[in-house]
Amino acid sequence: MQVNRLDIDTNSNSDNLRNAMLLLHSARNHWRWIAFSLVLSLAIAFIYLRYITPQYLITASILVRDDAKGSEFGDTAFLESMGLSSVKSSVDNEVEILKSRTLMESVVEDLQLNVRYFSTGRLKTTELYDKSPFKLTLIHPTNSRNAKSATYFLTIGKKNHFELHYTAQTYKGTFGTAITIPDGQVTLERTSNIFNPDDQYAIEIQDQEQLVDQYRKALTVSPTNKLVSTVNLSLNEMLPKKGEAILERLLINYFKTSIEEKNRIADSTLAFINKNLHEVSIELADSERAIEIFQTSHHITDFSEDIRQLLTQSGDYQREENKYNVQSQIVNALLHFLRTNPKHIVPAQLFVQDPGFLPLIEKYNELQLAVTKGLITINKSHPDIRSQHAQLDHLRKDLIANIISQHNDLQVGLTSIANYKAKVSRKLDQIPATERKLLEVKRQQQIKQELYILLLKKRVETSISKSSTLANARIIDKPKSGANPVKPNRQLVILMSGFIGIAFPLAVVHLKNILNTRITDISDITTQLNLNVLAEISHEHGPEKSILFNAQSQVAEQFRVLRTNIQFLGIAKQNQVILLTSSMSGEGKSFIAVNLCGSLALTGKSVLLLELDLRRPRMAKELALQEEGFTNWLSSDRDLQAFTQKALSNNTFDVITAGHIPPNPSELLALPKVNEVIQTLKVKYDFIILDTPPIGLVTDARLLSHIANLSLYIVRQGLTYKNQLGIIREIQNQNQLRGLHLILNDIRETPGYNYGYGYYASKKPYFFTDLKRNLFKS
């Protein structure tokens, strides 16, 4: 098993090597086309690099305030320690905001990126951006978000006039004056840049929705890593200044949105405080006025010492009661706020009774902000938003329950204080009613005054927080374009064009080899047939169809090899018959027959070439002999010797041509007379070479197979089809030809064929030189 696997691997490696060598040989034969393809590919690459607009990478980086990582900066940490800011941020949230459609839309609108300016030269169209000599402003766009992109060509006239050409319409106007075009009412104004009269200017108004999507895809926002809270921004843009302006505006709008969001929270708290402060101030003024009126109307100036002590105790209890009443009013106000404002931030700074209550409010506010930010980028029906709403409802219920619990605790405290106050009240029952009424009025005034002071303090604190508002991030690196373009990569384009220039023609050559249905080399035969190839005859480059004229040639030496291989087969005895056939016409059967006869005759053997291809005889014409031959002998009573001719003037070997073409060649070859004459000729000649018709087309060769001792089947490189090898396999399996062997003819120079026959060739011309003069003379 291992031996078989080794054989398979060896054969596979051999096939791969042969295919590689074949491809290299084909490449060498087609080197001009490969060179042309390489030059053409490189030329296209250089033209592409010359006229393509390069793209530059614009980068920027910011530091985001991430509460989870403790990245605080500026006065934020101080304000957090005072409880003046409860807005939380994270890197992931800020990245989503930076990539949001809303933010990019604001950038496109602020910079008017949907209006582009172009200058068309002789070979290249260039976007002008800040170098444009004019600027178009959309005053009243007509459904600009859904409009398709439109290009207007500008023509400058005299006296500050111009024309805009769109499709078949022309719109005339004056610089600085509004005109109406299909995209709405616009104005066109000159800039400080100078018009070039040789260029044609164009204005393109793009679809804003598509443009926003385009820039969002081109924008990359990503955290540097998980350990830090820095965010990197990058944008690919053809114009460096334009790209820097886009990133700069994006960061400006991002910071502005962040600050506005925090200010909105502070404004909500201030509005709540101011509303309650206004109501308390009115109530306090009414209490103070009531005291003044009461004292004036009752002429009250002072109390006795006992009354003062009782009043002091009563005042202490009253202050405690006032404290609880203030907290109770705040709790009631917060409870009312939560029930009536489910989508607003809760002003947690007002409630400081229970420290454990503040984290709940902060968590509620964080979730409220997260929902607000989420609605910027996703729809309110999104599962994440719906989940956050559910969490908000749950937290709101917890807050309301906690506030009610605190309210109950306050009521218990008030009840306790009321008991103590009752004791003092019993002692004060003896105090005159007038003084007791004055005490009640003052008690109400003290409650309002303490609440008023508390609200004033909270308003000041909230105002300080608002004036100190910072964005959630700050810039580390300003937007900056790279010095070199990132697209296209010149080295990569040139390298790939060179690779394509070489690989494409090689692929075509390789595909041609794969699709080739004809015999390419000897391996095509040996892999399909279990037959010996006696000789491999190379292609003759000269104008002659025979190689016998050149004894020093490689082909002449190959025929010597064929002669030697026949001798090794044991066909060196006297009176041997060799049959030559092929699959179809044109495979060099007659060429092999003539040169084999000449090669055998050189060894002193008597050789007869008998042409039995009665359907397409050509030997008489090729060897310049008389046309009468074998068919004429069959139809006459003359002796065969009368039709025997000499191939050369020096009587090298004899030839009997086919003669005239008969109407029934197969029947003639089946006559017993043919077999008899062959047996007679075997007595006279050492070798008889039978040139028969192609066996792949007619059955003539099969009729003569019993006469031959050796059958040579001619296969021609580049002509014989690979599927015709099936004919040879069938002949071998059915033993239709005796002593069947193959000859591979007309081998072109390939990596597998590189014989050194020139070493054996004589420097002195001999018999083959005479064959040239005699066989092919006109």
Coordinates of N, CA and C in Angstrom, one line a residue, residues 608-710:
L608 N 12.2 -2.6 -50.0 CA 11.1 -2.3 -50.9 C 10.0 -1.4 -50.2
L609 N 9.7 -0.3 -50.8 CA 8.6 0.5 -50.3 C 7.4 0.3 -51.2
L610 N 6.4 -0.4 -50.6 CA 5.2 -0.7 -51.3 C 4.0 0.2 -50.8
E611 N 3.6 1.1 -51.7 CA 2.5 2.0 -51.4 C 1.2 1.3 -51.6
L612 N 0.5 1.0 -50.5 CA -0.8 0.4 -50.5 C -2.0 1.4 -50.1
D613 N -1.7 2.6 -50.0 CA -2.7 3.6 -49.8 C -3.4 4.0 -51.1
L614 N -4.3 3.1 -51.5 CA -4.9 3.2 -52.8 C -6.0 4.3 -52.9
R615 N -6.3 5.0 -51.8 CA -7.3 6.0 -51.8 C -6.8 7.4 -52.0
R616 N -5.6 7.7 -51.4 CA -4.9 9.0 -51.6 C -3.4 8.8 -51.9
P617 N -3.1 8.2 -53.0 CA -1.7 7.9 -53.2 C -0.9 9.2 -53.5
R618 N 0.3 9.4 -53.0 CA 1.0 10.6 -53.2 C 2.5 10.3 -53.4
M619 N 2.9 9.0 -53.3 CA 4.4 8.7 -53.4 C 5.0 9.0 -54.7
A620 N 4.2 8.8 -55.8 CA 4.7 9.1 -57.1 C 5.1 10.6 -57.3
K621 N 4.2 11.4 -56.8 CA 4.4 12.8 -56.9 C 5.6 13.3 -56.0
E622 N 5.6 12.7 -54.7 CA 6.7 13.2 -53.8 C 8.0 12.7 -54.2
L623 N 8.1 11.5 -54.8 CA 9.5 11.0 -55.2 C 9.7 11.2 -56.7
A624 N 8.8 11.9 -57.4 CA 9.0 12.2 -58.8 C 9.1 10.9 -59.6
L625 N 8.2 9.9 -59.4 CA 8.2 8.6 -60.1 C 7.0 8.5 -61.0
Q626 N 7.0 7.5 -61.8 CA 5.9 7.2 -62.7 C 4.6 6.8 -61.8
E627 N 3.5 7.2 -62.4 CA 2.3 7.0 -61.6 C 1.8 5.6 -61.6
E628 N 2.1 4.8 -62.7 CA 1.6 3.4 -62.7 C 2.3 2.6 -61.6
G629 N 1.5 1.7 -61.0 CA 2.0 1.0 -59.9 C 1.2 -0.2 -59.6
F630 N 0.9 -0.4 -58.3 CA 0.3 -1.7 -57.8 C -1.1 -1.9 -58.4
T631 N -2.0 -1.0 -58.4 CA -3.3 -1.2 -59.0 C -3.3 -1.5 -60.4
N632 N -2.3 -0.9 -61.1 CA -2.2 -1.3 -62.6 C -1.7 -2.7 -62.8
W633 N -0.8 -3.2 -61.8 CA -0.4 -4.6 -61.9 C -1.5 -5.5 -61.6
L634 N -2.4 -5.2 -60.7 CA -3.5 -6.0 -60.3 C -4.5 -6.2 -61.5
S635 N -4.6 -5.1 -62.3 CA -5.6 -5.2 -63.4 C -5.0 -5.6 -64.8
S636 N -3.7 -6.1 -64.7 CA -3.0 -6.5 -66.0 C -2.4 -7.8 -65.8
D637 N -1.8 -8.3 -66.8 CA -1.1 -9.6 -66.8 C 0.4 -9.4 -66.8
R638 N 0.9 -8.2 -66.6 CA 2.3 -7.9 -66.6 C 2.9 -8.4 -65.3
D639 N 4.2 -8.5 -65.4 CA 5.0 -8.9 -64.2 C 5.1 -7.7 -63.3
L640 N 5.2 -7.9 -61.9 CA 5.3 -6.8 -61.0 C 6.6 -6.1 -61.1
Q641 N 7.6 -6.8 -61.6 CA 8.9 -6.1 -61.8 C 8.8 -4.9 -62.7
A642 N 7.9 -5.0 -63.6 CA 7.7 -3.9 -64.6 C 7.2 -2.6 -64.0
F643 N 6.6 -2.7 -62.8 CA 6.1 -1.6 -62.1 C 7.0 -1.2 -60.9
T644 N 8.2 -1.8 -60.7 CA 9.1 -1.5 -59.7 C 10.1 -0.4 -60.2
Q645 N 10.2 0.6 -59.3 CA 11.1 1.8 -59.7 C 12.1 2.0 -58.6
K646 N 13.2 2.6 -59.0 CA 14.2 3.0 -58.0 C 14.0 4.3 -57.4
A647 N 14.1 4.4 -56.1 CA 13.9 5.7 -55.4 C 14.9 6.7 -55.8
L648 N 16.2 6.3 -56.0 CA 17.2 7.2 -56.3 C 18.0 6.7 -57.5
S649 N 18.8 7.6 -58.0 CA 19.6 7.2 -59.2 C 20.6 6.2 -58.9
N650 N 21.1 6.1 -57.7 CA 22.1 5.1 -57.4 C 21.5 3.8 -56.8
N651 N 20.2 3.6 -57.1 CA 19.5 2.3 -56.8 C 19.5 2.0 -55.3
T652 N 19.2 3.0 -54.4 CA 19.2 2.8 -53.0 C 18.2 1.8 -52.5
F653 N 16.9 2.1 -52.8 CA 15.8 1.1 -52.5 C 14.8 1.2 -53.5
D654 N 13.9 0.1 -53.6 CA 12.9 0.1 -54.7 C 11.6 0.6 -54.1
V655 N 10.8 1.1 -55.1 CA 9.5 1.6 -54.8 C 8.4 1.1 -55.7
I656 N 7.3 0.7 -55.2 CA 6.2 0.3 -56.1 C 5.0 1.3 -55.6
T657 N 4.7 2.2 -56.5 CA 3.7 3.2 -56.1 C 2.3 2.6 -56.1
A658 N 1.3 3.3 -55.7 CA -0.1 2.8 -55.6 C -0.7 2.6 -56.9
G659 N -0.3 3.5 -57.9 CA -1.0 3.4 -59.2 C -2.2 4.3 -59.2
H660 N -3.0 4.0 -60.2 CA -4.3 4.8 -60.3 C -5.3 4.4 -59.2
I661 N -6.1 5.4 -58.8 CA -7.0 5.2 -57.8 C -8.2 4.3 -58.3
P662 N -8.4 3.2 -57.6 CA -9.5 2.3 -58.1 C -10.8 2.6 -57.4
P663 N -11.9 2.1 -57.9 CA -13.2 2.4 -57.3 C -13.5 1.5 -56.1
N664 N -12.7 0.4 -55.9 CA -12.9 -0.6 -54.8 C -11.6 -1.0 -54.2
P665 N -10.9 0.0 -53.5 CA -9.6 -0.4 -52.9 C -9.7 -1.5 -51.9
S666 N -10.7 -1.5 -51.0 CA -10.7 -2.6 -50.0 C -10.9 -3.9 -50.6
E667 N -11.7 -4.1 -51.6 CA -11.8 -5.4 -52.3 C -10.6 -5.8 -53.0
L668 N -9.8 -4.9 -53.6 CA -8.6 -5.2 -54.2 C -7.6 -5.8 -53.2
L669 N -7.4 -5.1 -52.0 CA -6.5 -5.5 -51.1 C -6.8 -6.9 -50.4
A670 N -8.1 -7.2 -50.5 CA -8.6 -8.5 -49.9 C -8.4 -9.7 -50.9
L671 N -7.9 -9.4 -52.1 CA -7.7 -10.5 -53.1 C -6.5 -11.4 -52.6
P672 N -6.6 -12.7 -52.8 CA -5.5 -13.6 -52.5 C -4.2 -13.3 -53.3
K673 N -4.4 -12.7 -54.4 CA -3.2 -12.3 -55.2 C -2.3 -11.4 -54.5
V674 N -2.8 -10.5 -53.6 CA -2.0 -9.6 -52.8 C -1.1 -10.3 -51.9
N675 N -1.7 -11.3 -51.1 CA -0.9 -12.1 -50.2 C 0.2 -12.9 -50.9
E676 N -0.2 -13.4 -52.1 CA 0.8 -14.2 -52.8 C 2.0 -13.4 -53.3
V677 N 1.7 -12.2 -53.8 CA 2.8 -11.3 -54.3 C 3.7 -10.9 -53.1
I678 N 3.1 -10.7 -51.9 CA 3.9 -10.3 -50.8 C 4.9 -11.4 -50.4
Q679 N 4.3 -12.6 -50.4 CA 5.2 -13.7 -50.1 C 6.3 -13.9 -51.1
T680 N 6.0 -13.6 -52.4 CA 7.0 -13.7 -53.4 C 8.1 -12.6 -53.2
L681 N 7.6 -11.4 -52.8 CA 8.6 -10.3 -52.6 C 9.5 -10.5 -51.4
K682 N 9.0 -11.2 -50.4 CA 9.8 -11.5 -49.2 C 11.0 -12.3 -49.5
V683 N 11.0 -13.0 -50.6 CA 12.1 -13.8 -51.0 C 13.2 -12.9 -51.5
K684 N 12.8 -11.9 -52.2 CA 13.8 -11.0 -52.9 C 14.3 -9.9 -51.9
Y685 N 13.5 -9.4 -51.0 CA 13.8 -8.2 -50.2 C 14.0 -8.6 -48.7
D686 N 14.9 -7.9 -48.1 CA 15.1 -8.1 -46.6 C 14.0 -7.4 -45.9
F687 N 13.6 -6.2 -46.3 CA 12.5 -5.5 -45.6 C 11.5 -5.0 -46.7
I688 N 10.2 -5.2 -46.3 CA 9.2 -4.6 -47.2 C 8.4 -3.7 -46.3
I689 N 8.3 -2.4 -46.7 CA 7.6 -1.4 -45.9 C 6.3 -1.1 -46.6
L690 N 5.2 -1.4 -45.9 CA 3.9 -1.2 -46.5 C 3.3 0.1 -46.0
D691 N 3.1 1.0 -46.9 CA 2.5 2.3 -46.6 C 1.0 2.2 -46.8
T692 N 0.2 2.0 -45.7 CA -1.2 1.7 -45.8 C -2.1 2.9 -45.5
P693 N -3.4 2.9 -45.8 CA -4.3 4.0 -45.4 C -4.4 4.2 -43.9
P694 N -4.9 5.3 -43.4 CA -5.2 5.5 -42.0 C -6.2 4.5 -41.5
I695 N -5.8 3.8 -40.5 CA -6.7 2.7 -39.9 C -7.9 3.3 -39.2
G696 N -7.8 4.6 -38.8 CA -8.9 5.2 -38.1 C -10.0 5.7 -39.0
L697 N -9.7 5.6 -40.3 CA -10.7 6.1 -41.3 C -11.3 4.9 -42.1
V698 N -10.4 4.0 -42.5 CA -10.9 2.8 -43.3 C -10.3 1.6 -42.8
T699 N -10.7 0.4 -43.3 CA -10.3 -0.9 -42.8 C -9.2 -1.5 -43.6
D700 N -8.6 -0.8 -44.5 CA -7.6 -1.4 -45.4 C -6.4 -2.0 -44.7
A701 N -5.9 -1.2 -43.7 CA -4.7 -1.7 -42.9 C -5.0 -3.0 -42.2
R702 N -6.3 -3.2 -41.7 CA -6.6 -4.4 -41.0 C -6.6 -5.6 -41.9
L703 N -6.9 -5.4 -43.2 CA -6.9 -6.5 -44.2 C -5.5 -7.0 -44.4
L704 N -4.5 -6.1 -44.2 CA -3.1 -6.5 -44.4 C -2.3 -6.9 -43.2
S705 N -3.0 -6.8 -42.0 CA -2.2 -7.0 -40.7 C -1.6 -8.4 -40.6
H706 N -2.3 -9.4 -41.2 CA -1.8 -10.8 -41.1 C -0.5 -11.0 -41.9
I707 N -0.2 -10.1 -42.8 CA 1.0 -10.2 -43.7 C 2.2 -9.6 -42.9
A708 N 2.0 -8.6 -42.1 CA 3.1 -7.8 -41.5 C 3.7 -8.6 -40.3
N709 N 5.0 -8.4 -40.1 CA 5.6 -8.9 -38.9 C 5.6 -7.8 -37.8
L710 N 5.6 -6.5 -38.2 CA 5.7 -5.4 -37.3 C 4.8 -4.3 -37.8

